[in-house]
Short mmCIF file of C-alpha atoms in Angstrom, two decimals:
data_model
loop_
_atom_site.label_atom_id
_atom_site.label_comp_id
_atom_site.label_asym_id
_atom_site.label_seq_id
_atom_site.Cartn_x
_atom_site.Cartn_y
_atom_site.Cartn_z
CA ALA V 69 155.01 104.21 198.49
CA GLN V 70 154.91 100.69 197.17
CA SER V 71 154.90 99.78 193.48
CA VAL V 72 154.69 96.64 191.36
CA THR V 73 156.12 95.89 187.94
CA GLN V 74 155.01 93.05 185.73
CA PRO V 75 157.41 93.35 182.79
CA ASP V 76 155.61 90.90 180.50
CA ILE V 77 152.37 92.21 179.03
CA HIS V 78 151.59 89.03 177.12
CA ILE V 79 153.04 85.51 177.28
CA THR V 80 152.21 82.55 175.07
CA VAL V 81 153.09 79.01 176.11
CA SER V 82 152.22 75.57 174.84
CA GLU V 83 149.91 73.35 176.81
CA GLY V 84 151.97 71.13 179.08
CA ALA V 85 154.93 73.50 179.12
CA SER V 86 156.23 75.18 182.24
CA LEU V 87 155.33 78.78 183.09
CA GLU V 88 156.97 81.61 184.95
CA LEU V 89 155.36 85.04 185.29
CA ARG V 90 157.56 87.80 186.62
CA CYS V 91 156.74 90.30 189.34
CA ASN V 92 159.04 92.88 190.88
CA TYR V 93 158.01 95.11 193.74
CA SER V 94 159.28 98.19 195.47
CA TYR V 95 158.69 98.60 199.18
CA GLY V 96 160.88 99.66 202.08
CA ALA V 97 160.08 96.76 204.39
CA THR V 98 158.84 93.22 204.08
CA PRO V 99 155.71 93.41 201.98
CA TYR V 100 152.60 91.35 201.71
CA LEU V 101 152.55 89.85 198.21
CA PHE V 102 149.69 88.39 196.21
CA TRP V 103 148.94 86.80 192.87
CA TYR V 104 145.42 87.01 191.46
CA VAL V 105 143.98 85.52 188.29
CA GLN V 106 141.19 87.01 186.18
CA SER V 107 139.32 85.05 183.55
CA PRO V 108 137.67 87.13 180.79
CA GLY V 109 134.73 89.12 182.08
CA GLN V 110 135.19 87.87 185.63
CA GLY V 111 136.39 89.21 188.94
CA LEU V 112 139.80 88.47 190.42
CA GLN V 113 140.48 85.19 192.20
CA LEU V 114 143.28 84.86 194.73
CA LEU V 115 145.89 82.30 193.67
CA LEU V 116 148.31 82.63 196.56
CA LYS V 117 149.83 85.06 199.03
CA TYR V 118 153.01 85.62 200.98
CA PHE V 119 153.11 87.29 204.37
CA SER V 120 156.11 85.74 206.13
CA GLY V 121 157.89 82.45 206.74
CA ASP V 122 158.68 79.96 203.99
CA THR V 123 159.57 81.94 200.88
CA LEU V 124 158.08 79.32 198.56
CA VAL V 125 154.32 79.44 198.76
CA GLN V 126 151.84 77.06 197.25
CA GLY V 127 148.54 78.19 195.83
CA ILE V 128 145.48 76.85 194.14
CA LYS V 129 145.40 75.25 190.68
CA GLY V 130 148.96 73.96 191.00
CA PHE V 131 150.61 77.39 191.12
CA GLU V 132 153.50 78.37 193.35
CA ALA V 133 155.50 81.55 193.87
CA GLU V 134 158.84 82.31 195.43
CA PHE V 135 159.65 85.45 197.39
CA LYS V 136 163.22 86.61 196.79
CA ARG V 137 164.06 89.57 198.96
CA SER V 138 167.47 90.15 197.33
CA GLN V 139 165.82 90.52 193.92
CA SER V 140 162.59 92.18 195.13
CA SER V 141 160.73 89.56 193.18
CA PHE V 142 157.73 87.30 193.61
CA ASN V 143 157.54 85.22 190.45
CA LEU V 144 154.66 82.88 189.77
CA ARG V 145 155.35 79.39 188.44
CA LYS V 146 153.54 76.32 187.25
CA PRO V 147 155.32 73.18 186.04
CA SER V 148 152.74 72.23 183.40
CA VAL V 149 150.05 74.59 182.14
CA HIS V 150 146.57 73.58 181.09
CA TRP V 151 144.38 75.29 178.50
CA SER V 152 142.16 76.49 181.36
CA ASP V 153 145.05 78.57 182.73
CA ALA V 154 144.59 81.09 179.93
CA ALA V 155 143.72 84.31 181.76
CA GLU V 156 145.14 87.59 183.02
CA TYR V 157 147.42 87.42 186.04
CA PHE V 158 147.97 90.26 188.48
CA CYS V 159 150.67 90.65 191.09
CA ALA V 160 149.91 92.92 194.05
CA VAL V 161 151.80 94.30 197.03
CA GLY V 162 150.51 95.56 200.36
CA ALA V 163 152.19 97.17 203.33
CA ASN V 164 152.73 95.02 206.36
CA PHE V 165 150.90 97.23 208.82
CA GLY V 166 148.35 99.96 208.96
CA ASN V 167 147.85 100.36 205.24
CA GLU V 168 144.45 99.64 203.82
CA LYS V 169 145.42 99.39 200.17
CA LEU V 170 146.98 97.01 197.68
CA THR V 171 148.98 98.18 194.71
CA PHE V 172 148.49 96.08 191.58
CA GLY V 173 150.72 95.50 188.61
CA THR V 174 149.40 96.08 185.12
CA GLY V 175 148.89 92.37 184.56
CA THR V 176 150.24 89.65 182.28
CA ARG V 177 147.93 88.04 179.76
CA LEU V 178 148.61 84.33 179.34
CA THR V 179 147.70 82.56 176.11
CA ILE V 180 147.90 78.77 175.85
CA ILE V 181 148.44 77.12 172.48
CA PRO V 182 147.75 73.43 171.78
CA SER G 1491 131.36 81.74 204.34
CA GLN G 1492 131.62 85.19 202.88
CA THR G 1493 130.10 86.22 199.57
CA ILE G 1494 130.33 89.44 197.63
CA HIS G 1495 127.69 90.55 195.13
CA GLN G 1496 127.71 93.24 192.49
CA TRP G 1497 124.91 94.48 190.30
CA PRO G 1498 124.11 95.04 187.66
CA ALA G 1499 126.46 92.71 185.81
CA THR G 1500 126.33 94.81 182.65
CA LEU G 1501 125.14 98.34 182.03
CA VAL G 1502 124.90 100.51 178.93
CA GLN G 1503 124.28 104.18 179.65
CA PRO G 1504 124.22 107.36 177.56
CA VAL G 1505 126.68 110.16 178.21
CA GLY G 1506 125.34 112.56 180.82
CA SER G 1507 123.11 110.02 182.54
CA PRO G 1508 123.43 109.14 186.24
CA LEU G 1509 125.02 105.98 187.57
CA SER G 1510 124.53 103.75 190.58
CA LEU G 1511 126.46 100.52 191.06
CA GLU G 1512 125.93 98.46 194.15
CA CYS G 1513 128.14 96.08 196.06
CA THR G 1514 127.12 94.01 199.06
CA VAL G 1515 129.04 91.57 201.21
CA GLU G 1516 127.54 88.71 203.20
CA GLY G 1517 128.93 86.66 206.04
CA THR G 1518 131.17 89.25 207.64
CA SER G 1519 130.94 92.47 209.60
CA ASN G 1520 132.81 95.76 209.46
CA PRO G 1521 134.81 94.88 206.37
CA ASN G 1522 137.00 97.28 204.44
CA LEU G 1523 135.38 97.88 201.06
CA TYR G 1524 136.99 98.95 197.80
CA TRP G 1525 135.98 100.15 194.33
CA TYR G 1526 138.37 99.56 191.44
CA ARG G 1527 138.11 100.38 187.77
CA GLN G 1528 139.74 98.37 185.03
CA ALA G 1529 139.87 100.07 181.65
CA ALA G 1530 140.28 97.93 178.55
CA GLY G 1531 143.77 96.42 178.42
CA ARG G 1532 144.88 98.13 181.58
CA GLY G 1533 145.44 97.23 185.21
CA LEU G 1534 143.35 97.99 188.24
CA GLN G 1535 142.91 101.53 189.42
CA LEU G 1536 141.72 102.02 193.00
CA LEU G 1537 138.91 104.58 193.03
CA PHE G 1538 137.57 104.57 196.59
CA TYR G 1539 137.87 102.63 199.79
CA SER G 1540 135.96 102.61 203.04
CA VAL G 1541 136.90 101.42 206.50
CA GLY G 1542 133.45 101.96 208.00
CA ILE G 1543 129.94 103.33 207.55
CA GLY G 1544 130.06 106.82 206.12
CA GLN G 1545 133.86 106.78 205.83
CA ILE G 1546 135.06 107.15 202.25
CA SER G 1547 138.57 107.77 200.96
CA SER G 1548 138.98 108.92 197.38
CA GLU G 1549 142.08 107.94 195.45
CA VAL G 1550 141.50 109.60 192.12
CA PRO G 1551 139.69 112.91 191.48
CA GLN G 1552 136.89 112.35 188.98
CA ASN G 1553 133.18 112.70 188.49
CA LEU G 1554 132.47 109.55 190.49
CA SER G 1555 131.53 109.32 194.16
CA ALA G 1556 131.07 106.52 196.64
CA SER G 1557 128.90 105.98 199.67
CA ARG G 1558 128.57 103.38 202.38
CA PRO G 1559 125.10 103.67 203.86
CA GLN G 1560 125.27 100.33 205.65
CA ASP G 1561 128.06 98.20 207.05
CA ARG G 1562 128.13 95.74 204.15
CA GLN G 1563 126.92 97.95 201.32
CA PHE G 1564 129.11 100.07 199.06
CA ILE G 1565 127.69 102.21 196.27
CA LEU G 1566 129.46 103.87 193.36
CA SER G 1567 127.63 106.82 191.80
CA SER G 1568 127.85 109.53 189.24
CA LYS G 1569 125.56 112.43 188.45
CA LYS G 1570 126.66 112.68 184.81
CA LEU G 1571 128.57 109.93 183.06
CA LEU G 1572 131.45 110.62 180.68
CA LEU G 1573 132.65 108.43 177.83
CA SER G 1574 135.85 107.87 179.80
CA ASP G 1575 133.85 106.24 182.60
CA SER G 1576 133.44 103.10 180.50
CA GLY G 1577 135.20 100.12 181.99
CA PHE G 1578 134.95 97.14 184.27
CA TYR G 1579 134.16 98.06 187.87
CA LEU G 1580 135.23 95.72 190.61
CA CYS G 1581 134.26 95.77 194.26
CA ALA G 1582 136.43 94.07 196.84
CA TRP G 1583 136.32 93.47 200.57
CA ARG G 1584 138.88 92.79 203.23
CA GLN G 1585 138.41 91.75 206.83
CA SER G 1586 140.25 94.36 208.79
CA PRO G 1587 142.38 94.52 210.80
CA ASP G 1588 143.56 90.94 210.86
CA GLN G 1589 143.73 90.02 207.23
CA GLU G 1590 145.45 91.77 204.36
CA THR G 1591 143.84 89.76 201.57
CA GLN G 1592 141.23 91.43 199.39
CA TYR G 1593 138.46 89.35 197.84
CA PHE G 1594 136.77 90.49 194.68
CA GLY G 1595 133.25 90.50 193.36
CA PRO G 1596 132.27 89.44 189.84
CA GLY G 1597 132.39 92.98 188.48
CA THR G 1598 130.11 95.30 186.50
CA ARG G 1599 130.83 96.10 182.89
CA LEU G 1600 129.83 99.68 182.09
CA LEU G 1601 129.63 101.01 178.57
CA VAL G 1602 128.95 104.72 178.16
CA LEU G 1603 127.78 105.73 174.68
#
């Protein structure tokens, strides 16, 4: 069965600083990988996804993520954060065939300070 | 384009009362549908999913149930709510079998008192 670990429960960064949110997964084959963002009281919005091909994927709002098979990681990055990026971020993994479900990490809450 | 709706947006219910949350999807057909619960400060827990009308898979034993009476309608129910049922309930859809991405609705916040 697949699993996802987001080791950072809460991260605080200054506006304009760079950001990296960590995600490690466990799955026996090449997974489907996702990052979602959730603003307070809202549903989840898809930031980006990786299925195959180029291991560096670009998403919305200036985010990118890199799939590293050797490290079983899919870390989310942004070169310069904005106050509006304050939210909860979820990494998720899905099987690459036949499986109907995604497994989510427990989330990382991002706080932006002026 | 596809749209997913959930209602009500917020609900306050007494312990022991029934529950019915509704989710509908527009602009697609035969989607996979999902119910998640998000307790305060915790991640997403998959409760139920459905691959077609009348087909429900339960992930976690509890006093909740789900039904799919129509292709694009997914209902979460309970006969008697518990305090532990409080949380944020999210519905999601996925266009099977070609796409793995799940798209989420705005959620329903349930407070059981």
